[in-house]
Short mmCIF file of C-alpha atoms in Angstrom, two decimals:
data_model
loop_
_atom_site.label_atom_id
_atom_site.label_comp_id
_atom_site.label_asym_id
_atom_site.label_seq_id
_atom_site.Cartn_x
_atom_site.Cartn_y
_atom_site.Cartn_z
CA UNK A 1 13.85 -83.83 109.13
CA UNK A 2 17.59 -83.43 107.88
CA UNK A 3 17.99 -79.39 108.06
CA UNK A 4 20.91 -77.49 106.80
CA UNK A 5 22.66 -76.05 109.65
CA UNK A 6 23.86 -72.26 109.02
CA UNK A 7 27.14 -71.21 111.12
CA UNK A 8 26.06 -67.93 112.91
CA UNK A 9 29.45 -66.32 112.25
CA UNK A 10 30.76 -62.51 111.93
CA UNK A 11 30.87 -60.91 108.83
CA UNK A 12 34.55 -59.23 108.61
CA UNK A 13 35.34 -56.20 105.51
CA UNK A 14 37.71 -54.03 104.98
CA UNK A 15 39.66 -51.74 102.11
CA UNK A 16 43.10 -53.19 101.32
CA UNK A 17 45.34 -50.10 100.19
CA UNK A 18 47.21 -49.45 97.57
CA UNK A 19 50.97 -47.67 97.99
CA UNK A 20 51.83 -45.35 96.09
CA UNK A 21 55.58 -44.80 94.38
CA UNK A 22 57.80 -42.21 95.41
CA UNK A 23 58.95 -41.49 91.71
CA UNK A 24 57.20 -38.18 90.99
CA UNK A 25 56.55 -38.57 87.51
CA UNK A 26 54.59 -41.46 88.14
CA UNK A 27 52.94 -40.00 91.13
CA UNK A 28 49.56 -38.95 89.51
CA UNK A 29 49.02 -42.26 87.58
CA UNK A 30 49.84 -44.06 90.42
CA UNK A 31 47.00 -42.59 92.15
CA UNK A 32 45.20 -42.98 90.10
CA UNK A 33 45.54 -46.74 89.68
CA UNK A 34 45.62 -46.47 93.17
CA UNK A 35 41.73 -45.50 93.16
CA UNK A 36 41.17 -47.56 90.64
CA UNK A 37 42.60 -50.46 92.45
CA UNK A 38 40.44 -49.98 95.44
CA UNK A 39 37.26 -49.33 93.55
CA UNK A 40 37.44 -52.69 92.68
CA UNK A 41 38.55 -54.40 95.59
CA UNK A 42 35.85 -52.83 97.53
CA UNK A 43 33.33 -53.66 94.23
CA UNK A 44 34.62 -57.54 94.69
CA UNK A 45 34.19 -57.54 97.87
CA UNK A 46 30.63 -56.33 98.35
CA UNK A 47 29.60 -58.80 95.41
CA UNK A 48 31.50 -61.77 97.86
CA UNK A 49 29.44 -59.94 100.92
CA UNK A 50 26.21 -60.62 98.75
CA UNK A 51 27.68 -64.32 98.11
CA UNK A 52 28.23 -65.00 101.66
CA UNK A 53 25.42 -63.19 103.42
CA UNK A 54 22.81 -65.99 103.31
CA UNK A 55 19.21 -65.86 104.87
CA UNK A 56 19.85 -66.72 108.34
CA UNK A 57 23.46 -65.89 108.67
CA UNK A 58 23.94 -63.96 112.01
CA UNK A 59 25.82 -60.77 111.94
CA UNK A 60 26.40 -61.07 115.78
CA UNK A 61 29.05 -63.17 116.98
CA UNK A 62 26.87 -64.68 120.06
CA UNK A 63 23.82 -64.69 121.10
CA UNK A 64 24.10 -62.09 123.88
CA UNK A 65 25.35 -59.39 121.08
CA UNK A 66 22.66 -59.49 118.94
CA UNK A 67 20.21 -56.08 119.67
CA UNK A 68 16.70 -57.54 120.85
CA UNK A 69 18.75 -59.84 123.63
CA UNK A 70 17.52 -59.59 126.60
CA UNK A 71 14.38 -57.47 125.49
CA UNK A 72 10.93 -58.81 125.89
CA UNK A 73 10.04 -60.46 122.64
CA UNK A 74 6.43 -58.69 121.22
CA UNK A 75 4.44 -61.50 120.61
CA UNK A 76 0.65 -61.03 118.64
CA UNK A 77 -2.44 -63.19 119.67
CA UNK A 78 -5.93 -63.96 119.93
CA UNK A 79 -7.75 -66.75 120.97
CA UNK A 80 -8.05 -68.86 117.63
CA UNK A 81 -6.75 -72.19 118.06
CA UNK A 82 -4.32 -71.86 115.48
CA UNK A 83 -2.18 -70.25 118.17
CA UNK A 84 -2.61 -72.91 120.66
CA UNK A 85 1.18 -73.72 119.64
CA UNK A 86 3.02 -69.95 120.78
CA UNK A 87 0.35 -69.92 123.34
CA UNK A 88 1.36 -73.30 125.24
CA UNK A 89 4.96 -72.55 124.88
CA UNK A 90 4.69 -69.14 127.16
CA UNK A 91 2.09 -71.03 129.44
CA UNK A 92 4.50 -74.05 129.81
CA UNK A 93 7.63 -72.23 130.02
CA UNK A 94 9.48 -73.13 127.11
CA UNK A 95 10.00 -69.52 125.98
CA UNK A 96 11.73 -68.81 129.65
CA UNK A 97 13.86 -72.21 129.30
CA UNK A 98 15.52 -70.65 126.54
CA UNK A 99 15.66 -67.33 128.57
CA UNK A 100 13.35 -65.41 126.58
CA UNK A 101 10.28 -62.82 127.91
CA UNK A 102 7.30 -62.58 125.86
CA UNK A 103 4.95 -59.83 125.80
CA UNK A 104 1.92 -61.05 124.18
CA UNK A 105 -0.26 -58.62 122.34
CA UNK A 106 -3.30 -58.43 121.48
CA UNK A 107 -4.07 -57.57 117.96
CA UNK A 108 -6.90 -57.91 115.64
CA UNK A 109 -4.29 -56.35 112.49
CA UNK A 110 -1.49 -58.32 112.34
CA UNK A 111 0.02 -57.86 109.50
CA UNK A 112 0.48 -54.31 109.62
CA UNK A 113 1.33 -55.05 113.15
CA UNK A 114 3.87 -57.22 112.10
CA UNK A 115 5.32 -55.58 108.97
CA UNK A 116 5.66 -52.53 111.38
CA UNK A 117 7.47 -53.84 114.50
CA UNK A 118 4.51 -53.74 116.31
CA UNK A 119 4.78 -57.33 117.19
CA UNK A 120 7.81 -58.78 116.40
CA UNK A 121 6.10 -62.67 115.27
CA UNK A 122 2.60 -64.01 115.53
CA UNK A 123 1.13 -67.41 114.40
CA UNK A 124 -1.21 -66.71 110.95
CA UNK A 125 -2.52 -68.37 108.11
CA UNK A 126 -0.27 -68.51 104.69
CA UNK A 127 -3.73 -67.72 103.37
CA UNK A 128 -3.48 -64.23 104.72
CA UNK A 129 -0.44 -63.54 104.71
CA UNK A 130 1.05 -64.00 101.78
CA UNK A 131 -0.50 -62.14 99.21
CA UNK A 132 0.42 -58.82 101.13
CA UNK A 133 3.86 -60.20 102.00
CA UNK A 134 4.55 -60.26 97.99
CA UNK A 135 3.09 -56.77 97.63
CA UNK A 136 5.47 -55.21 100.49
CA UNK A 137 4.55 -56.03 104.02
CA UNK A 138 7.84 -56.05 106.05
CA UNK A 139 7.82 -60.49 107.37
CA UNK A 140 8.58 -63.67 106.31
CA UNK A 141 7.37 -67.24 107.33
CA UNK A 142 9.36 -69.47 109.22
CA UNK A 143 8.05 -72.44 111.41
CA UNK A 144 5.33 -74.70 109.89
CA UNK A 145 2.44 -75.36 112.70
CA UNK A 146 -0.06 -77.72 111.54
CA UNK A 147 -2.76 -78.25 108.56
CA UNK A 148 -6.85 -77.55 108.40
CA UNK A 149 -8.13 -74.27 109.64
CA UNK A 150 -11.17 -74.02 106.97
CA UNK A 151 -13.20 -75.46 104.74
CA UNK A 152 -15.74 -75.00 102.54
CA UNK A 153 -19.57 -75.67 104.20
CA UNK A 154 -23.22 -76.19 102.54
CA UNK A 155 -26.01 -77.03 104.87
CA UNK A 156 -26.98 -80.35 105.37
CA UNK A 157 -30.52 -80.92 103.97
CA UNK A 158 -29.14 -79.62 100.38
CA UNK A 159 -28.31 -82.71 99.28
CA UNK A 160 -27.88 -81.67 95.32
CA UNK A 161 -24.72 -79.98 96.88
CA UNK A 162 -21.85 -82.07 97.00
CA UNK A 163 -18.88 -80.64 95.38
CA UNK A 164 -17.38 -77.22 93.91
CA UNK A 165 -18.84 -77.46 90.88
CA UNK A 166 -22.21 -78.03 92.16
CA UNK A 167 -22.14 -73.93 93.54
CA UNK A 168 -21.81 -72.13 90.12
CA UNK A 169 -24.51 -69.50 89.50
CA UNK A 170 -25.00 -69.97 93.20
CA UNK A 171 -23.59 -67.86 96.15
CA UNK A 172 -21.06 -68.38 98.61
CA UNK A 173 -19.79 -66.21 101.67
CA UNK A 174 -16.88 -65.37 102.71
CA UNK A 175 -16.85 -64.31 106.86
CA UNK A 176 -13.45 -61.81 106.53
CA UNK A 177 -13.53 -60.30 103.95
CA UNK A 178 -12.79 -59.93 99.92
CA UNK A 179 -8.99 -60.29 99.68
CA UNK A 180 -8.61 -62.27 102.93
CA UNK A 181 -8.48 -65.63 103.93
CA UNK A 182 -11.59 -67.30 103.21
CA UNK A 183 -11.95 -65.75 99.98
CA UNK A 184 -8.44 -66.91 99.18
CA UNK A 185 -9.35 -70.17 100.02
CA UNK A 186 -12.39 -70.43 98.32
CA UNK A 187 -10.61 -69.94 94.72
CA UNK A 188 -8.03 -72.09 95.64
CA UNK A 189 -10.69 -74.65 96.09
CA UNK A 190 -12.15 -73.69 92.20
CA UNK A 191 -8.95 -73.46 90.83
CA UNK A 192 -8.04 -76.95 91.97
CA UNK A 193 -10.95 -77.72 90.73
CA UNK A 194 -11.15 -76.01 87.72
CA UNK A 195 -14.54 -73.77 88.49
CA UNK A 196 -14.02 -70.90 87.36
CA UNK A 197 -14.47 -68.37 89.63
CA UNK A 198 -16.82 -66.16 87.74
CA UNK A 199 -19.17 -68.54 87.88
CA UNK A 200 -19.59 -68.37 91.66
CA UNK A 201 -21.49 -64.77 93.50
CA UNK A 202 -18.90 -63.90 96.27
CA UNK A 203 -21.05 -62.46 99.15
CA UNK A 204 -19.62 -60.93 102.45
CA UNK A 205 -21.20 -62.42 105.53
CA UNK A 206 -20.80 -61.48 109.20
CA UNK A 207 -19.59 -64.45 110.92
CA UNK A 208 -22.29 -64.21 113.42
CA UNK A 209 -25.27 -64.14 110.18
CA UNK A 210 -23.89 -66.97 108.57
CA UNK A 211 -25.49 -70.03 109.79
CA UNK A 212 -29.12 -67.31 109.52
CA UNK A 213 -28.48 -66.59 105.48
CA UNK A 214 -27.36 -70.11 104.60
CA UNK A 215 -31.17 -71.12 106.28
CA UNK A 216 -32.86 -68.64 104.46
CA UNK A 217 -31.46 -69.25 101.52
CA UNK A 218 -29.47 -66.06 100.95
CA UNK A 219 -26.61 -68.07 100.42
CA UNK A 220 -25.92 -71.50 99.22
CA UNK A 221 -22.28 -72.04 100.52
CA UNK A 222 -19.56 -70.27 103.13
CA UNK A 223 -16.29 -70.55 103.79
CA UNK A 224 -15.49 -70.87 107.87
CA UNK A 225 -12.54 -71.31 110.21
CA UNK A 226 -13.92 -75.11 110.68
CA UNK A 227 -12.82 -74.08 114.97
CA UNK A 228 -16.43 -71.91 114.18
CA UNK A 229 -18.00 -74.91 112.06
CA UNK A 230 -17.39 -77.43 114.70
CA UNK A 231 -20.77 -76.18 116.79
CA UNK A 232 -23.14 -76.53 113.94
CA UNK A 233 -20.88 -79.56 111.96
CA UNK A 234 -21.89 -81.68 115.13
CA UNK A 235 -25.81 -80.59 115.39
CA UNK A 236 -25.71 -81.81 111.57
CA UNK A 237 -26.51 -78.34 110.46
CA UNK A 238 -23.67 -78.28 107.79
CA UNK A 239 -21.29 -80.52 106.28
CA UNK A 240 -18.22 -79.72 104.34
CA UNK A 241 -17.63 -80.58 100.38
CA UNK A 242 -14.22 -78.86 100.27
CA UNK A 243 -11.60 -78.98 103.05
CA UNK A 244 -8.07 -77.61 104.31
CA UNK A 245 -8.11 -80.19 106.81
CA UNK A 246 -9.26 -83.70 105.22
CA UNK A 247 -9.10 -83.02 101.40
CA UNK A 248 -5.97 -85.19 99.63
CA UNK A 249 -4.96 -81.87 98.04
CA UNK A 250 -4.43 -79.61 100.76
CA UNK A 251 -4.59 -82.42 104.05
CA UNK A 252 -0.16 -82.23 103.92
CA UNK A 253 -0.36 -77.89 103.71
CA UNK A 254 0.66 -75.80 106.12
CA UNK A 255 -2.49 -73.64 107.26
CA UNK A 256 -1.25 -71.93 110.03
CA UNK A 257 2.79 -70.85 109.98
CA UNK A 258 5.18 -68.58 112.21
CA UNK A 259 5.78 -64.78 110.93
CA UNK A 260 8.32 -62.95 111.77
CA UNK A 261 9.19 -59.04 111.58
CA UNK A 262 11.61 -59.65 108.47
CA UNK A 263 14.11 -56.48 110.56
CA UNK A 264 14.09 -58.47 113.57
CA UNK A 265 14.86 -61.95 111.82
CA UNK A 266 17.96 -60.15 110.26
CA UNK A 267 19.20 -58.63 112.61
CA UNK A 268 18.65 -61.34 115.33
CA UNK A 269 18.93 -64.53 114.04
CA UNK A 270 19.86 -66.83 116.76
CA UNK A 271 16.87 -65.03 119.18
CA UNK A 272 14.58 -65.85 116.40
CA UNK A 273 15.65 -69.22 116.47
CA UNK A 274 14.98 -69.96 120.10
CA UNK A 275 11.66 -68.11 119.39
CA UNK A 276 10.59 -70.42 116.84
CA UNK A 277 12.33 -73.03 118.81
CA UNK A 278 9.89 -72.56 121.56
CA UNK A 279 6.69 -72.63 119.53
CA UNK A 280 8.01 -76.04 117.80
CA UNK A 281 7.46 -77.42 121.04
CA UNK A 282 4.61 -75.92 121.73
CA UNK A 283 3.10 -77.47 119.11
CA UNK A 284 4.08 -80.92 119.80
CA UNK A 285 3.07 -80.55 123.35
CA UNK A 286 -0.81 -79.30 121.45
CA UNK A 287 -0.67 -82.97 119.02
CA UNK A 288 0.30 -85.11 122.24
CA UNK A 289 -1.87 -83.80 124.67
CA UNK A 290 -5.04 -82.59 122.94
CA UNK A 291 -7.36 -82.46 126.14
CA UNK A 292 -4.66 -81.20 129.05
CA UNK A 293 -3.43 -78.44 125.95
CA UNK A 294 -7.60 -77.06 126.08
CA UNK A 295 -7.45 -76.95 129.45
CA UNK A 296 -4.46 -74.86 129.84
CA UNK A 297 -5.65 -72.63 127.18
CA UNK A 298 -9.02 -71.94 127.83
CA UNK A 299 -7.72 -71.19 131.53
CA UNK A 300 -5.67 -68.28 130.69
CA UNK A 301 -8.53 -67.23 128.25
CA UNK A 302 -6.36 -68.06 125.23
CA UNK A 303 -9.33 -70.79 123.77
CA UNK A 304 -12.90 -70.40 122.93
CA UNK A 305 -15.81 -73.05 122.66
CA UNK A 306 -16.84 -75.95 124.20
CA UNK A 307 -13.88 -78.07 125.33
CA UNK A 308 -14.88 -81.35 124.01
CA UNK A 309 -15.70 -78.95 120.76
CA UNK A 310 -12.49 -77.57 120.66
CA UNK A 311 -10.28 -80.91 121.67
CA UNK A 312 -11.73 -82.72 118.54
CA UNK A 313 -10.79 -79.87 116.57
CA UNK A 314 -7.18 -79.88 117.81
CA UNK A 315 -6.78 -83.52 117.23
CA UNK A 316 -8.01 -83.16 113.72
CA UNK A 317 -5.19 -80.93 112.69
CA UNK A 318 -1.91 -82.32 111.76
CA UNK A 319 1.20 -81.28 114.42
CA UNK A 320 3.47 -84.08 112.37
CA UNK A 321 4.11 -81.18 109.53
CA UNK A 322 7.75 -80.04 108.69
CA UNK A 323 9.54 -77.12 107.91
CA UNK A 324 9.93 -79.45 104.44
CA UNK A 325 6.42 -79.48 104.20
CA UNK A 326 6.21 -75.06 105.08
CA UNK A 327 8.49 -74.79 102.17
CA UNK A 328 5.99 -77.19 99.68
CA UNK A 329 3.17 -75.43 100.66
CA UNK A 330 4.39 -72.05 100.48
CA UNK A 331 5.49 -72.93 96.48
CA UNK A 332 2.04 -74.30 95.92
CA UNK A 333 0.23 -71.19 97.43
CA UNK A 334 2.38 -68.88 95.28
CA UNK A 335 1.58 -70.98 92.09
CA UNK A 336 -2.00 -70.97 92.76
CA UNK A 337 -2.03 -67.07 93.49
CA UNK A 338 -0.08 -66.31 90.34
CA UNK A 339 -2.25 -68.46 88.17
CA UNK A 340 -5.31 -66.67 89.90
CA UNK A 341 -3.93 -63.47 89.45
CA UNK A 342 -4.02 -62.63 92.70
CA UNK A 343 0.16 -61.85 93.42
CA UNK A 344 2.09 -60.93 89.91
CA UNK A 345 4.01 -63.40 87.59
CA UNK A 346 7.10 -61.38 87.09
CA UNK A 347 8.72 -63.34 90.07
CA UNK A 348 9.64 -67.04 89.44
CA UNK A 349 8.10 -69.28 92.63
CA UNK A 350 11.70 -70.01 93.28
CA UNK A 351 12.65 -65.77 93.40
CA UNK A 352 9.41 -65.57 96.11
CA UNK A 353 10.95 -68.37 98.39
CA UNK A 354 14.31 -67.02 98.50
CA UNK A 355 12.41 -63.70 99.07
CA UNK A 356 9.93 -64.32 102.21
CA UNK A 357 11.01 -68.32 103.39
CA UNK A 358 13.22 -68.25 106.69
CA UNK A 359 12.74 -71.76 108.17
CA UNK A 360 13.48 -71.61 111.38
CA UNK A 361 13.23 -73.97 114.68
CA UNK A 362 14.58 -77.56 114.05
CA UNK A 363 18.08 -76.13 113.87
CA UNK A 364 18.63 -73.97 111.02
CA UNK A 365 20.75 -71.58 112.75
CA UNK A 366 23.37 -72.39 115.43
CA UNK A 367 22.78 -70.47 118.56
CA UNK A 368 26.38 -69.31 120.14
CA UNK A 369 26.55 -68.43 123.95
CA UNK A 370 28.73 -66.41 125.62
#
């Protein structure tokens, strides 16, 4: 994709003074000019700082002055698929090509994590994320992965179930949570196609029950990370009617996207690029080598599941995506979560991109070496 290169350069101020004239008369309304004068110099030249100081503009000169070099960069996981792409590029050394140490931590919070300094980026789902991102969290999103993560499952033998609106009056679980990601999902699926969400009973589910209460009957529908489906998709258990991964409407989206610490992106732009460099390749090491990436993963214990399980899965989600594609999907989740209510409408779509968008990895910033 064509990216706009940003010049990592140094960001020079200064006052420019005034003289004053020796005539005494004029002494005090010289001064006073004098003041005057450099109030607005120094008034311009903040409002040309603002101009200049774009996104991913570093304030370093080089690489080696910015203040995380050389530090071990924090790095959050778990062992959800969705991170295969970070995860490959620390076990295939593409983080220590571009001389960087990761310290990988594990973290079952980590957004808070993240918005704290905790970890300094992690590999999530925009479906998480973002709605506390608008409401305050300290990160912003970066490096697209790849599409799918979840869909929306009934169980096989209910055949009178075969699309959104076929749920209403019925109930439907959600495995993490009201608020989080399946949930999220889930009315993006109604709003799309215009269900209205009242109409569907919103049940919390333990991830573990889920498969139990859609048996029994105690549910009619769930939401799932489809890398948890995939077990009980191939025994012909359940089948999906609404999907991140294979539906027209959301096949091109983003799921799963780099986060960074929004402090540590600003104030180290170039290490964040090599960072997000890194996982970029990562990920096109996961879509060209589905079966070898498994086995590298689930032999460091960073992959769950039944390889052959888990390989399909990785080949069904889409590496190809762009940073092009981040930014399109980003706008449509903010749309959908303002018409749903669940982020405000005083901010325009375009006011939230400039706000929490920092592509990074394909070039965007220009890393300078001593």
């Amino acid at each position: 994709m064509k990216n706009n290169k940003l010049l990592a350069v140094l960001l020079l101020g200064g006052l420019t003074l005034v003289g004053c004239g020796n005539n005494a008369n004029n002494q005090t309304t010289d001064q006073a000019n004098t003041q005057t004068e450099t109030k607005n110099e120094v008034e311009k030249e903040n409002k040309t700082e603002n101009k200049t100081e774009d996104k991913n503009v570093a304030q370093a000169q080089s690489l080696e002055e910015e203040p995380r070099y050389n530090t071990p960069i924090k790095m959050g996981f778990d062992g959800d698929l969705c991170m295969a792409g970070q995860n490959l590029a620390e076990i295939n050394g593409y983080f220590k090509d571009k001389g960087i140490d990761i310290e990988f931590i594990n973290t079952q919070n980590g957004k808070d994590a993240l918005s704290t300094g905790q970890i300094d980026v992690m590999t999530g789902e925009f479906g998480s994320l973002i709605v506390p991102a608008t409401k305050g969290l300290n990160y912003v999103f970066s490096t697209a992965s790849h599409s799918g993560c979840k869909s929306l499952y009934v169980l096989n033998e209910n055949t009178d179930l075969q699309e959104t609106s076929d749920l209403a009056g019925k109930s439907v679980a959600v495995t993490n949570g009201i608020g989080n990601s399946g949930h999220n999902t889930l009315l993006r699926f109604l709003n799309h196609d215009d269900v209205n969400p009242k109409d569907i009973k919103v049940k919390p589910v333990e991830k573990s029950a889920v498969i139990q209460s859609l048996e029994k009957g105690e549910i009619q529908g769930a939401v799932l990370d489809d890398q948890f489906a995939q077990e009980f998709l191939q025994k012909d258990i359940i089948r999906p009617i609404r999907s991140l991964t294979s539906d027209e409407d959301f096949g091109k989206e983003v799921c799963c996207v780099a986060a960074f610490n929004k402090d540590f992106v600003e104030n180290n732009p170039m290490l964040a690029e090599l960072v997000a460099e890194a996982i970029d390749e990562g990920n096109t090491f996961a879509a060209e080598n589905p079966e070898e990436s498994i086995k590298l993963l689930q032999d460091k214990n960073l992959a769950e599941g039944d390889p052959e399980v888990a390989t399909d899965l990785l080949k069904s989600y889409d590496y190809s995506l762009t940073n092009e594609d981040g930014e399109t999907t980003i706008r449509s989740y903010f749309d959908d979560y303002k018409e749903l209510g669940l982020i405000p409408a005083n901010k325009s779509t375009d006011e939230l991109v400039e706000q929490l968008w920092r592509p990074l990895g394909n070039g965007e910033v220009d890393v300078v070496r001593k």
